[in-house]
mmCIF file of C-alpha atoms in Angstrom:
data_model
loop_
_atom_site.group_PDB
_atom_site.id
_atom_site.type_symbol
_atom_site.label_atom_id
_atom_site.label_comp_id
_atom_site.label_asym_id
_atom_site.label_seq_id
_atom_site.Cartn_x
_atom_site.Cartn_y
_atom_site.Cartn_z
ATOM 1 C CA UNK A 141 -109.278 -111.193 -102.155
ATOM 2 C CA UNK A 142 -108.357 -109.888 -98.794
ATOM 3 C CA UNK A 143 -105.053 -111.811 -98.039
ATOM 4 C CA UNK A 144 -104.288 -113.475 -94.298
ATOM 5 C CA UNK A 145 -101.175 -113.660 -92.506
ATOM 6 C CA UNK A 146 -100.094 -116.632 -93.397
ATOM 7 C CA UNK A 147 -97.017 -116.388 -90.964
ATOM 8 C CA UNK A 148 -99.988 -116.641 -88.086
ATOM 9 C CA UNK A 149 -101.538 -119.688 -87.325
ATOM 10 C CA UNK A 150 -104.527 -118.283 -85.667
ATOM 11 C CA UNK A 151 -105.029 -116.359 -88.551
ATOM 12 C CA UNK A 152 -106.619 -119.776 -90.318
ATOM 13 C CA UNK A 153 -108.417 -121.223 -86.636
ATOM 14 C CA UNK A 154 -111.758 -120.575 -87.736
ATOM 15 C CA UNK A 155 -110.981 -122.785 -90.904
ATOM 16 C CA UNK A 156 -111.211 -125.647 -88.422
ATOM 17 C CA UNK A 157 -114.839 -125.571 -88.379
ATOM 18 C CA UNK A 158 -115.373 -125.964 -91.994
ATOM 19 C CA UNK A 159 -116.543 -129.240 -93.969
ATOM 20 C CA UNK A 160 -115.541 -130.404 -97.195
ATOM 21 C CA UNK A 161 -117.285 -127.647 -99.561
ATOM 22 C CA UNK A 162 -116.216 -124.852 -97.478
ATOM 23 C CA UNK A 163 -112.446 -125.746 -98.190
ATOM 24 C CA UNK A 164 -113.362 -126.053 -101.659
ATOM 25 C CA UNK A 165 -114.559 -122.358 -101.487
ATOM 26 C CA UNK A 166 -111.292 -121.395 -99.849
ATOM 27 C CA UNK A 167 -108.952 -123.017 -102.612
ATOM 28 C CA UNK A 168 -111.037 -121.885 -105.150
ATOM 29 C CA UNK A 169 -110.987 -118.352 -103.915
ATOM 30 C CA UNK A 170 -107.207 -117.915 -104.090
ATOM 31 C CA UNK A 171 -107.595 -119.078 -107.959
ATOM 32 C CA UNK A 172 -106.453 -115.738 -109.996
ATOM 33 C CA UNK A 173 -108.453 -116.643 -113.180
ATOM 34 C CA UNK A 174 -111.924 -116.991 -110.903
ATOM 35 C CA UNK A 175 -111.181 -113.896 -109.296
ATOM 36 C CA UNK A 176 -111.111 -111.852 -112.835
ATOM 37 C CA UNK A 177 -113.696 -113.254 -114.586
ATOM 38 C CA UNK A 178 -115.782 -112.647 -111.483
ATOM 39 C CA UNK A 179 -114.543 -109.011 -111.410
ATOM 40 C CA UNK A 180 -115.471 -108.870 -114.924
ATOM 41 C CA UNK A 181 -119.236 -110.185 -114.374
ATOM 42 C CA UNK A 182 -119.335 -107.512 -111.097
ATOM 43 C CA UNK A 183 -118.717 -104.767 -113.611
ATOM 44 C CA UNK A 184 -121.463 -106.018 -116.157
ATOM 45 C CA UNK A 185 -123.584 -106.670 -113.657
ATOM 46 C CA UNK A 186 -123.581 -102.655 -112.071
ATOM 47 C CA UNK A 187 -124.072 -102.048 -115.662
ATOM 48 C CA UNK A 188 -127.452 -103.893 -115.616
ATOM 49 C CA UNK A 189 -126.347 -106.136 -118.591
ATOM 50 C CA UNK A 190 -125.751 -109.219 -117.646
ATOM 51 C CA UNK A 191 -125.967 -112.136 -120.024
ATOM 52 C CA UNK A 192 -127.885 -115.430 -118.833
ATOM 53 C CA UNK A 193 -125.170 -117.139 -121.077
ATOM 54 C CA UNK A 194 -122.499 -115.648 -119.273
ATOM 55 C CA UNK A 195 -123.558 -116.566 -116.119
ATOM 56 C CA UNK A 196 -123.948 -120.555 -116.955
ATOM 57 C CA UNK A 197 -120.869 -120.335 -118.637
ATOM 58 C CA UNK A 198 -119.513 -119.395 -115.476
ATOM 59 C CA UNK A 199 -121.800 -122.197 -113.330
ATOM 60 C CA UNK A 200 -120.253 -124.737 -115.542
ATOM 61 C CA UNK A 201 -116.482 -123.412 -115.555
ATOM 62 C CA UNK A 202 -116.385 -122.877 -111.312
ATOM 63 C CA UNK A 203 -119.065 -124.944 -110.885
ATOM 64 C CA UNK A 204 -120.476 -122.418 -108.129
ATOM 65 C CA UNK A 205 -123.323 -119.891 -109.119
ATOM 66 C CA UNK A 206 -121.845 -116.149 -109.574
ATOM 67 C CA UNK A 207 -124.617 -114.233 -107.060
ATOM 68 C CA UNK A 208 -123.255 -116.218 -104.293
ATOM 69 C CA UNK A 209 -119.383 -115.781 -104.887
ATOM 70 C CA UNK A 210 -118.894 -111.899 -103.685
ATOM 71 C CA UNK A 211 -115.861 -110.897 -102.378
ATOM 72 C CA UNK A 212 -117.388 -111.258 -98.624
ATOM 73 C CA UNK A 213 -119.422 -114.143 -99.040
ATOM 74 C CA UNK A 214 -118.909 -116.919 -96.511
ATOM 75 C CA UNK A 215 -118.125 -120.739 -97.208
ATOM 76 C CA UNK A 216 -121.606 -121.987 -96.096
ATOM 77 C CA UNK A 217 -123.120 -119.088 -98.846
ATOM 78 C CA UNK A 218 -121.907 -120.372 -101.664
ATOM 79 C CA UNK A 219 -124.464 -121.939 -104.133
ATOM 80 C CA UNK A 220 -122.382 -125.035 -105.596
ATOM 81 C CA UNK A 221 -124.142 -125.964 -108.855
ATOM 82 C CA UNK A 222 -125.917 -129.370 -108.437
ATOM 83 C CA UNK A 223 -123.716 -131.136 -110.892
ATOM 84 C CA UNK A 224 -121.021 -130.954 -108.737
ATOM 85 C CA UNK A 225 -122.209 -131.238 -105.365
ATOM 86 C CA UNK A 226 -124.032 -134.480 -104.895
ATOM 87 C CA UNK A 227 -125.686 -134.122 -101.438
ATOM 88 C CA UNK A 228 -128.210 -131.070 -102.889
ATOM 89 C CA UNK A 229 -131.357 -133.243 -103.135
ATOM 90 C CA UNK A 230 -133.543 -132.923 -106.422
ATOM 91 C CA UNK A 231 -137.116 -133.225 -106.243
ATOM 92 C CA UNK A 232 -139.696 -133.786 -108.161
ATOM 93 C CA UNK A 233 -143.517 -134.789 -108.187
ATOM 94 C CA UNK A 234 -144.041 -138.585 -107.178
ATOM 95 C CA UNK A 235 -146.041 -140.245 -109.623
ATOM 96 C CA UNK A 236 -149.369 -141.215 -108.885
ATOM 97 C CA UNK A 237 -149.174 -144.601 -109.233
ATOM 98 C CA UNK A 238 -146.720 -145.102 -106.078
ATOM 99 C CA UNK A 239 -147.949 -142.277 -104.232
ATOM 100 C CA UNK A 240 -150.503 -143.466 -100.942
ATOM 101 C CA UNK A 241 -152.230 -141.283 -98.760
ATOM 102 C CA UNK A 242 -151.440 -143.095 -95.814
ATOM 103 C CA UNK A 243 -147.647 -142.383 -95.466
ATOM 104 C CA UNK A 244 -147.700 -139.300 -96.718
ATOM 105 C CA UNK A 245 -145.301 -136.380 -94.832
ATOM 106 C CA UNK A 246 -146.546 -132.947 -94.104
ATOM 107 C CA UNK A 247 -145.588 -130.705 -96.780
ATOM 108 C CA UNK A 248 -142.249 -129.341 -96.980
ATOM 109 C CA UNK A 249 -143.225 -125.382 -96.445
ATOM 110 C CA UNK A 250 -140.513 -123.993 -98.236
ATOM 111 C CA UNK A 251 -139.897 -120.823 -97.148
ATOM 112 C CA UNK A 252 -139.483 -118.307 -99.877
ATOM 113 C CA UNK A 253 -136.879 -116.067 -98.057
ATOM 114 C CA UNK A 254 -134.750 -119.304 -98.311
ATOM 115 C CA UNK A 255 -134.895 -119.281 -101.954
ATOM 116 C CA UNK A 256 -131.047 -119.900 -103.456
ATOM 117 C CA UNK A 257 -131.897 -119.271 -106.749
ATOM 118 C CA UNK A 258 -132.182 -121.355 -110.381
ATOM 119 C CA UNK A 259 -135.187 -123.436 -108.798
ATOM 120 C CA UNK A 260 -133.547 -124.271 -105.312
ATOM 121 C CA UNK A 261 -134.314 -123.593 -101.773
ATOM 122 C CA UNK A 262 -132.596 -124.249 -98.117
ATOM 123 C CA UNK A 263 -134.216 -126.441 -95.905
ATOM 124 C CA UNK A 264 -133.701 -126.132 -92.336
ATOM 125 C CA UNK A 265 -134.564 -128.948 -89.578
ATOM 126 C CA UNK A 266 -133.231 -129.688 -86.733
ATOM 127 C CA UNK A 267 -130.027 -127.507 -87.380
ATOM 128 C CA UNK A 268 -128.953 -129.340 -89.889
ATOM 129 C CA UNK A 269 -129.441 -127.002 -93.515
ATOM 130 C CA UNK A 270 -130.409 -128.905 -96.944
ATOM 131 C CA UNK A 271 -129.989 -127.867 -100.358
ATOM 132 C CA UNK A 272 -132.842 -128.853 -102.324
ATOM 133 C CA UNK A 273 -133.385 -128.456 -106.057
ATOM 134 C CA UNK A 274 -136.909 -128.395 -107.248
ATOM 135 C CA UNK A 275 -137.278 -129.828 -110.583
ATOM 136 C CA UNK A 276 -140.982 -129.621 -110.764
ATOM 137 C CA UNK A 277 -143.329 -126.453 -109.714
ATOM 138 C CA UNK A 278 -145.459 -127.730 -107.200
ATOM 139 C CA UNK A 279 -144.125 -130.644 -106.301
ATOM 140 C CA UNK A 280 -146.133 -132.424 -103.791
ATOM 141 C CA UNK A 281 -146.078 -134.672 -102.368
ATOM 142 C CA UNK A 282 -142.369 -134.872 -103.105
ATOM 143 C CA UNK A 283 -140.364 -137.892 -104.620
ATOM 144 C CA UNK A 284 -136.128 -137.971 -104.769
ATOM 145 C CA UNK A 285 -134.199 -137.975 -108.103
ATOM 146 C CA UNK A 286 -131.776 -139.907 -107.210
ATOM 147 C CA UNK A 287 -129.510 -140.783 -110.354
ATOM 148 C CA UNK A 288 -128.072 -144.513 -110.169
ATOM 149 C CA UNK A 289 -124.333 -143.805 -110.296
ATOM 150 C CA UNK A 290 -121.214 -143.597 -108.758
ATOM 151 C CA UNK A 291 -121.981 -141.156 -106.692
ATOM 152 C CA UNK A 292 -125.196 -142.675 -105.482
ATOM 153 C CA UNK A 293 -124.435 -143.274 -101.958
ATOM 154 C CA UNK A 294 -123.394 -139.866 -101.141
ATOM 155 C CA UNK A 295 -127.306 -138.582 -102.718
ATOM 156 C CA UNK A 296 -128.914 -140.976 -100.660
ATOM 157 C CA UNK A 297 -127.432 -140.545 -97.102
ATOM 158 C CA UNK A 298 -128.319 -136.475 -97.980
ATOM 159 C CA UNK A 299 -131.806 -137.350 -98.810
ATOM 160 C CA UNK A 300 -132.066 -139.836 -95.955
ATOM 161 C CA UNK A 301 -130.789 -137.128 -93.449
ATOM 162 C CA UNK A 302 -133.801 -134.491 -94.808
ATOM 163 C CA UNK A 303 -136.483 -137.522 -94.435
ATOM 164 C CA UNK A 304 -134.815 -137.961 -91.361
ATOM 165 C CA UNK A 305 -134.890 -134.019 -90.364
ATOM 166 C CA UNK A 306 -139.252 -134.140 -91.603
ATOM 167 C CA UNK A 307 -139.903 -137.282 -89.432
ATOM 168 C CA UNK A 308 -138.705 -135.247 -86.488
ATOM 169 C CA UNK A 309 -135.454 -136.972 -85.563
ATOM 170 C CA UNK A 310 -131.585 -136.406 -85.268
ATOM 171 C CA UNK A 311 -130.353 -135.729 -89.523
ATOM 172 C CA UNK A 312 -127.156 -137.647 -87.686
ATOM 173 C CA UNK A 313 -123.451 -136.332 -88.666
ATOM 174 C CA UNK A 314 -122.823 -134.356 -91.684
ATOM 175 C CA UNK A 315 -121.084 -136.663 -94.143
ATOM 176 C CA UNK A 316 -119.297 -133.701 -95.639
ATOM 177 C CA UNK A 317 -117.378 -132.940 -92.451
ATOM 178 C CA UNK A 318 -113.820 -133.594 -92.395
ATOM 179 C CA UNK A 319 -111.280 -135.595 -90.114
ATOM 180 C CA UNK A 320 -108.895 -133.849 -87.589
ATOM 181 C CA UNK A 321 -106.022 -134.840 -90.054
ATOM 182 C CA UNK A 322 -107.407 -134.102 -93.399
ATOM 183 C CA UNK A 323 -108.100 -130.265 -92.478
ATOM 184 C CA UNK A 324 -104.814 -129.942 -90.704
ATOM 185 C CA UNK A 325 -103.661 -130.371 -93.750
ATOM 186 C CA UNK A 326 -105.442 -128.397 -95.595
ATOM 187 C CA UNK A 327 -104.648 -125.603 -93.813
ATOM 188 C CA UNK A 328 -101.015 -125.797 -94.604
ATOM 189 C CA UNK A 329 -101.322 -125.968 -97.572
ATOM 190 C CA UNK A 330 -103.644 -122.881 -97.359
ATOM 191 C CA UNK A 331 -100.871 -121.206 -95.630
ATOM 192 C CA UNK A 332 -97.779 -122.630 -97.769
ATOM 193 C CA UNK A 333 -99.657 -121.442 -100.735
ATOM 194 C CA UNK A 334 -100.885 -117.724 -99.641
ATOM 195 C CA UNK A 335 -96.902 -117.475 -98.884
ATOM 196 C CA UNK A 336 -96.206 -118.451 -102.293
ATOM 197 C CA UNK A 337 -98.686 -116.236 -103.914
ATOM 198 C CA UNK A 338 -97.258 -113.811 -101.794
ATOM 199 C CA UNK A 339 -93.879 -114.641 -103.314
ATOM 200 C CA UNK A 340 -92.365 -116.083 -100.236
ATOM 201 C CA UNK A 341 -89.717 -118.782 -101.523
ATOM 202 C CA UNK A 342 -89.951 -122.707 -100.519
ATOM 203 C CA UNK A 343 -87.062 -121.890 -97.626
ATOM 204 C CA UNK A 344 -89.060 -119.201 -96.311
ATOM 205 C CA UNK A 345 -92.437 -121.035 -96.231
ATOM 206 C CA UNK A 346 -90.013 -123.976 -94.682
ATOM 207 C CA UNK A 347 -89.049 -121.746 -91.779
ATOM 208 C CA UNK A 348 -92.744 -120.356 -90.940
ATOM 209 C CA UNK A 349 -94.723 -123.806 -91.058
ATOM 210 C CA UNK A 350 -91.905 -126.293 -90.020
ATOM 211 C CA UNK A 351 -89.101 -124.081 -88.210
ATOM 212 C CA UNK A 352 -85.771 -124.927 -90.212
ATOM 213 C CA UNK A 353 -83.390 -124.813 -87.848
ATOM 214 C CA UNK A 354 -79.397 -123.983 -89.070
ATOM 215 C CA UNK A 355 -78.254 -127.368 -89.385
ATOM 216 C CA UNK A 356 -81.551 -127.432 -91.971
ATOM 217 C CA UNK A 357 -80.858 -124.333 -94.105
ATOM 218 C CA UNK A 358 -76.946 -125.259 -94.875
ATOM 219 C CA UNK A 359 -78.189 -128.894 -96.146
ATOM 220 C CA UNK A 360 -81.330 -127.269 -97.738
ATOM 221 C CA UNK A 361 -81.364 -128.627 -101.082
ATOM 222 C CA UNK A 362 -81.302 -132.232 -99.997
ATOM 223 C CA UNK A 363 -83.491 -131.974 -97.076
ATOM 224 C CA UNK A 364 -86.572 -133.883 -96.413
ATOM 225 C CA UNK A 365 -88.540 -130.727 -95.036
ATOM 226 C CA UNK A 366 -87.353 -128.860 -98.515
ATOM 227 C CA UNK A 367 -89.516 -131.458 -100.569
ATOM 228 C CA UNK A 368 -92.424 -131.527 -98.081
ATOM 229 C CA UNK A 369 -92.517 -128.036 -98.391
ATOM 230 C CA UNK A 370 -92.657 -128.221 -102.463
ATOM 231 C CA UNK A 371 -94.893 -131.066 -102.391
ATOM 232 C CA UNK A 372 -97.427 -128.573 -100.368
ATOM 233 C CA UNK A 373 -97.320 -126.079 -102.437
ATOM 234 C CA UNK A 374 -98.058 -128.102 -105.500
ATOM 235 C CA UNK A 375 -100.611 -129.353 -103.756
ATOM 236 C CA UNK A 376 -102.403 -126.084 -103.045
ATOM 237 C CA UNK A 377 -101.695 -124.982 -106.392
ATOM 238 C CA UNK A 378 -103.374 -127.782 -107.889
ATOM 239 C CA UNK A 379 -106.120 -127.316 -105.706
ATOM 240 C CA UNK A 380 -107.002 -124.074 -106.755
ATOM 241 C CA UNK A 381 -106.571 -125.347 -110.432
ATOM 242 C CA UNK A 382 -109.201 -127.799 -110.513
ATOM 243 C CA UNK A 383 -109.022 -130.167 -107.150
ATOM 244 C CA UNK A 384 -111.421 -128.078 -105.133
ATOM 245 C CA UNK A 385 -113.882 -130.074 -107.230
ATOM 246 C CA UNK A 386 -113.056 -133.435 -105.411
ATOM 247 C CA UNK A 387 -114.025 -131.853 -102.112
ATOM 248 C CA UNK A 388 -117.329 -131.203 -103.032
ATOM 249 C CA UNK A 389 -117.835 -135.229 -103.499
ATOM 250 C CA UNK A 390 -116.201 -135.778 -100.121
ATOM 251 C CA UNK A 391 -116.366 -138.887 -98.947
ATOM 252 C CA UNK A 392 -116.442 -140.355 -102.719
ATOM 253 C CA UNK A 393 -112.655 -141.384 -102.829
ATOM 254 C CA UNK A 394 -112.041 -143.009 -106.240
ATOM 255 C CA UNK A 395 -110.267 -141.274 -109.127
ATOM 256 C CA UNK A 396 -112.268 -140.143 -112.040
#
C-alpha cells in the first residue's frame, strides 16, 4: 500500500469523515499477510484462473470480498461479507400467509448497476446507502431475515432505517458513525503504527504525536508518555491482527 506521512497530521484529515467500517478497512489494509495473499489472488486472477474456493477462503479469513479490496479502492467500496457486518439487510420472500395487499410498499427497483456481487445490491434513499443481501430471486414483496441474536439490535435499526428510507422519510443518523473521541484515537494509532511499520522507534513516534520535550527524553524509560506511546502501538498492531472485526459491529460493545 501507498504509505502516508505519518509525521503530518493533515495527512490523516480526511479519515475524520469515516464511520466504523471504514476504519476497519484502514487497519486492515496496513495488515502484511492481507496484502500478499491479495497480491497473490491479483496475479491468478490476470491469469484468468481464479478458484471460487480461493476466493471464499479469502471472504471467510478477511471477512471482506476480494473484487472490492484493490489497492485504490475506497473505505465506503469495500464489500464486508454479511457475516461480519450486521447492518447489510437480508431479504427474502414474505410468506404468503402474513403477506396483505393493503400495506404493501412499492417495489424496491433494484438497480442492476448497483449490483455488489454474491446476491447483493446497494440501495440508495434519501442519501443514506444500504447493503442488502438477497437470499431469494425475486423476492417480492420483501420480508427481513433478521436472526434473533446478540447482534439483533444493530440488524434491526439498519432495516428500520431502509423501511424508513421506502416510506419517504429521514433513514435518521448512521449508527455506524463514530464519536469525536473514538476516531481521534484511531487516528493515532493509525499514525503511531505507520511509524512503526516504518521502523520509527517508540521515542521517535513519542516526539511526532506527543512532542517529548528534553526533560522527557533523559527520563524516557520511566515516563508516562513512553507507555502511552507502546500501549498505541499495540493497539494498532492488534487491530490490524484481528480487531478491525469489532468495528464492523460498532455500536455492539460486549466481548465475544
Amino acid at each position: 500500500m501507498n504509505r502516508v506521512d505519518w509525521r503530518s497530521p493533515g495527512a490523516y484529515e480526511d479519515l475524520r469523515s469515516l464511520d466504523a467500517p471504514g476504519f476497519a478497512w484502514e487497519y486492515l489494509r496496513r495488515n502484511a499477510d492481507f496484502l500478499q495473499e491479495r497480491s497473490e489472488l491479483e496475479r491468478t486472477a490476470r491469469q484468468g484462473a481464479l478458484d471460487p474456493a480461493e476466493l471464499a477462503a479469502f471472504t471467510r479469513r478477511w471477512a471482506c470480498d476480494f473484487l472490492s479490496t484493490a489497492e485504490t479502492s475506497r473505505p465506503g467500496s469495500v464489500l464486508w461479507a454479511p457475516h461480519a457486518l450486521p447492518s447489510v439487510i437480508a431479504l427474502t420472500k414474505v410468506p404468503a400467509e402474513l403477506a396483505d395487499p393493503k400495506f404493501r410498499l412499492p417495489p424496491l427497483s433494484l438497480d442492476p448497476s448497483l449490483a455488489a456481487g454474491n446476491g447483493e445490491r446497494l440501495v440508495e434513499r434519501r442519501g443514506a446507502v444500504f447493503r442488502v443481501h438477497i437470499d431469494e430471486a425475486g423476492a417480492e414483496p420483501p420480508a427481513v431475515l433478521l436472526p434473533l441474536d446478540q447482534l439483533f439490535e444493530i440488524r434491526a435499526t439498519a432495516a428500520i432505517r431502509l423501511w424508513r428510507g421506502l416510506i419517504g422519510r429521514n433513514p435518521g443518523p448512521n449508527p455506524a458513525a463514530l464519536s469525536k473521541a473514538r476516531r481521534d484515537r484511531l487516528i493515532l494509532a493509525l499514525r503511531a503504527l505507520d511509524g512503526r511499520l516504518e521502523g520509527a522507534s517508540y521515542r521517535d513516534i513519542a516526539r511526532v504525536l506527543f512532542g517529548l520535550g528534553d526533560g522527557a527524553e533523559r527520563g524516557w524509560k520511566s515516563h508516562d508518555i513512553r507507555d502511552r506511546t507502546i500501549r498505541l502501538v499495540r493497539f494498532g498492531l492488534g487491530m490490524i491482527r484481528g480487531g478491525y472485526r469489532r468495528l464492523l459491529i460498532h455500536p455492539y460493545r460486549r466481548r465475544s
